[in-house]
Structure formats: C-alpha cells, structure tokens
Amino acid sequence: KKKKKNKEKTKIKYEKDIERNTKNIESNLYLAKIHKKKDNSLEFEKNLKTALLLDPKNEEVLYLLIIKKIKDADYVFATEKYKIFSKHCSKLCSKKNEIDRLIKKSKS
C-alpha cells in the first residue's frame, strides 16, 4: 500500500512539473513509464509523443514508442521512427538488433 502511495505521489510530482514547464522531456518520459507500469496504454503513448515532439531524436523515447507501435501492429510508424533511431542512437544502439528482428518478424 505504501509503494502504491509513493507511485501516486511521484506521478503527481511529474504532472505538476509538466504544468509548470510543458517542455520538460524528462517529466514526460518518466510519466510515460509510470503509465506503462499501470497498463495505461493511451497515457503512455501520449506522454511519449509529447516528449518526442520536444526532442525528435531522443533515443529512449524513440525506442519505447517503436516497441509500443510494433505491439500495436503500426509497422509503418515503427519503421519510420526506427530510421531516426538508428541514425541518432548512441546509448541504446544495442537495441537496433531487437527492433530490426521485431519489424522483420512482423512483416513475415
């Protein structure tokens, strides 16, 4: 119960931060992660897309969004974002094989 309360406090903290600073990529990213854990797919995607608007080359945001879109069977969007991801990745380049495999699997 205490863990749930802390998660809710954290969620509220990020929401308030976004209200004060709508261009905070990190708050949108962390709020997206909170929504993912809560299985709130719509809010998860909404926060990721907001973060992506603010930083179209953010590799963590791109990665999470690509994986979500592959699961949603939106391969056109996933492939389009994958091209950006593979051009600009530095920390998460190791994920390229995973994404590539998932996209190829989806086409077969």
Tab-separated table of C-alpha atoms in Angstrom:
chain	number	residue	atom	x	y	z
A	1	LYS	CA	0.000	0.000	0.000
A	2	LYS	CA	2.898	2.348	0.814
A	3	LYS	CA	4.516	1.621	-2.563
A	4	LYS	CA	1.276	2.492	-4.361
A	5	LYS	CA	1.057	5.768	-2.440
A	6	ASN	CA	4.644	6.656	-3.395
A	7	LYS	CA	3.981	5.905	-7.066
A	8	GLU	CA	0.923	8.139	-6.979
A	9	LYS	CA	2.949	10.938	-5.337
A	10	THR	CA	5.650	10.544	-7.975
A	11	LYS	CA	3.045	10.639	-10.749
A	12	ILE	CA	1.524	13.828	-9.315
A	13	LYS	CA	5.002	15.370	-8.994
A	14	TYR	CA	5.708	14.793	-12.701
A	15	GLU	CA	2.259	16.043	-13.713
A	16	LYS	CA	2.790	19.242	-11.731
A	17	ASP	CA	6.240	19.658	-13.229
A	18	ILE	CA	4.769	19.389	-16.736
A	19	GLU	CA	2.140	22.022	-15.820
A	20	ARG	CA	4.932	24.405	-14.769
A	21	ASN	CA	7.294	23.504	-17.583
A	22	THR	CA	5.455	21.989	-20.541
A	23	LYS	CA	8.737	21.466	-22.368
A	24	ASN	CA	10.225	19.088	-19.795
A	25	ILE	CA	11.157	15.980	-21.741
A	26	GLU	CA	12.272	14.011	-18.678
A	27	SER	CA	8.969	14.502	-16.836
A	28	ASN	CA	7.031	13.343	-19.902
A	29	LEU	CA	9.308	10.325	-20.245
A	30	TYR	CA	9.029	9.313	-16.586
A	31	LEU	CA	5.289	9.904	-16.564
A	32	ALA	CA	5.055	7.649	-19.628
A	33	LYS	CA	6.964	4.945	-17.748
A	34	ILE	CA	4.584	5.249	-14.797
A	35	HIS	CA	1.605	4.854	-17.160
A	36	LYS	CA	3.261	1.832	-18.786
A	37	LYS	CA	3.569	0.124	-15.398
A	38	LYS	CA	-0.095	0.905	-14.745
A	39	ASP	CA	-1.020	-0.556	-18.166
A	40	ASN	CA	-2.449	2.782	-19.240
A	41	SER	CA	-1.546	2.494	-22.902
A	42	LEU	CA	-3.183	5.735	-24.066
A	43	GLU	CA	-1.455	7.942	-21.499
A	44	PHE	CA	1.819	6.064	-22.021
A	45	GLU	CA	1.740	6.857	-25.733
A	46	LYS	CA	0.518	10.426	-25.196
A	47	ASN	CA	3.455	11.249	-22.904
A	48	LEU	CA	5.936	9.580	-25.255
A	49	LYS	CA	4.612	11.532	-28.246
A	50	THR	CA	4.843	14.782	-26.278
A	51	ALA	CA	8.444	14.003	-25.332
A	52	LEU	CA	9.163	13.135	-28.970
A	53	LEU	CA	7.758	16.476	-30.142
A	54	LEU	CA	10.123	18.197	-27.736
A	55	ASP	CA	13.112	16.092	-28.763
A	56	PRO	CA	12.536	14.150	-32.016
A	57	LYS	CA	15.896	12.362	-31.707
A	58	ASN	CA	15.618	11.202	-28.085
A	59	GLU	CA	16.634	7.583	-28.399
A	60	GLU	CA	14.932	6.307	-25.238
A	61	VAL	CA	11.626	7.892	-26.256
A	62	LEU	CA	12.013	6.580	-29.805
A	63	TYR	CA	12.822	3.086	-28.547
A	64	LEU	CA	9.802	2.906	-26.221
A	65	LEU	CA	7.487	4.290	-28.886
A	66	ILE	CA	8.799	1.924	-31.583
A	67	ILE	CA	8.268	-1.108	-29.334
A	68	LYS	CA	4.746	0.088	-28.475
A	69	LYS	CA	3.866	0.648	-32.121
A	70	ILE	CA	5.169	-2.798	-33.109
A	71	LYS	CA	2.916	-4.303	-30.419
A	72	ASP	CA	0.037	-2.205	-31.808
A	73	ALA	CA	0.826	-3.521	-35.323
A	74	ASP	CA	1.560	0.014	-36.550
A	75	TYR	CA	4.604	-1.062	-38.543
A	76	VAL	CA	4.676	1.996	-40.809
A	77	PHE	CA	5.081	4.340	-37.826
A	78	ALA	CA	7.527	1.958	-36.122
A	79	THR	CA	9.681	1.668	-39.243
A	80	GLU	CA	9.681	5.433	-39.786
A	81	LYS	CA	10.820	6.093	-36.206
A	82	TYR	CA	13.328	3.233	-36.379
A	83	LYS	CA	15.119	5.009	-39.239
A	84	ILE	CA	15.537	8.071	-36.995
A	85	PHE	CA	16.537	5.921	-34.016
A	86	SER	CA	19.228	4.038	-35.937
A	87	LYS	CA	20.723	7.277	-37.291
A	88	HIS	CA	20.933	9.015	-33.922
A	89	CYS	CA	21.407	6.293	-31.313
A	90	SER	CA	24.427	6.451	-29.040
A	91	LYS	CA	23.486	4.748	-25.757
A	92	LEU	CA	20.816	2.349	-26.996
A	93	CYS	CA	22.366	1.183	-30.292
A	94	SER	CA	22.413	-2.334	-28.880
A	95	LYS	CA	18.597	-2.291	-29.199
A	96	LYS	CA	18.800	-1.994	-33.002
A	97	ASN	CA	19.002	-5.754	-33.488
A	98	GLU	CA	15.970	-6.320	-31.267
A	99	ILE	CA	13.893	-3.734	-33.152
A	100	ASP	CA	15.111	-4.961	-36.525
A	101	ARG	CA	14.153	-8.523	-35.611
A	102	LEU	CA	10.679	-7.458	-34.394
A	103	ILE	CA	9.994	-5.438	-37.543
A	104	LYS	CA	11.158	-8.276	-39.836
A	105	LYS	CA	9.096	-10.777	-37.825
A	106	SER	CA	6.029	-8.575	-38.220
A	107	LYS	CA	6.433	-8.497	-41.996
A	108	SER	CA	6.578	-12.275	-42.323
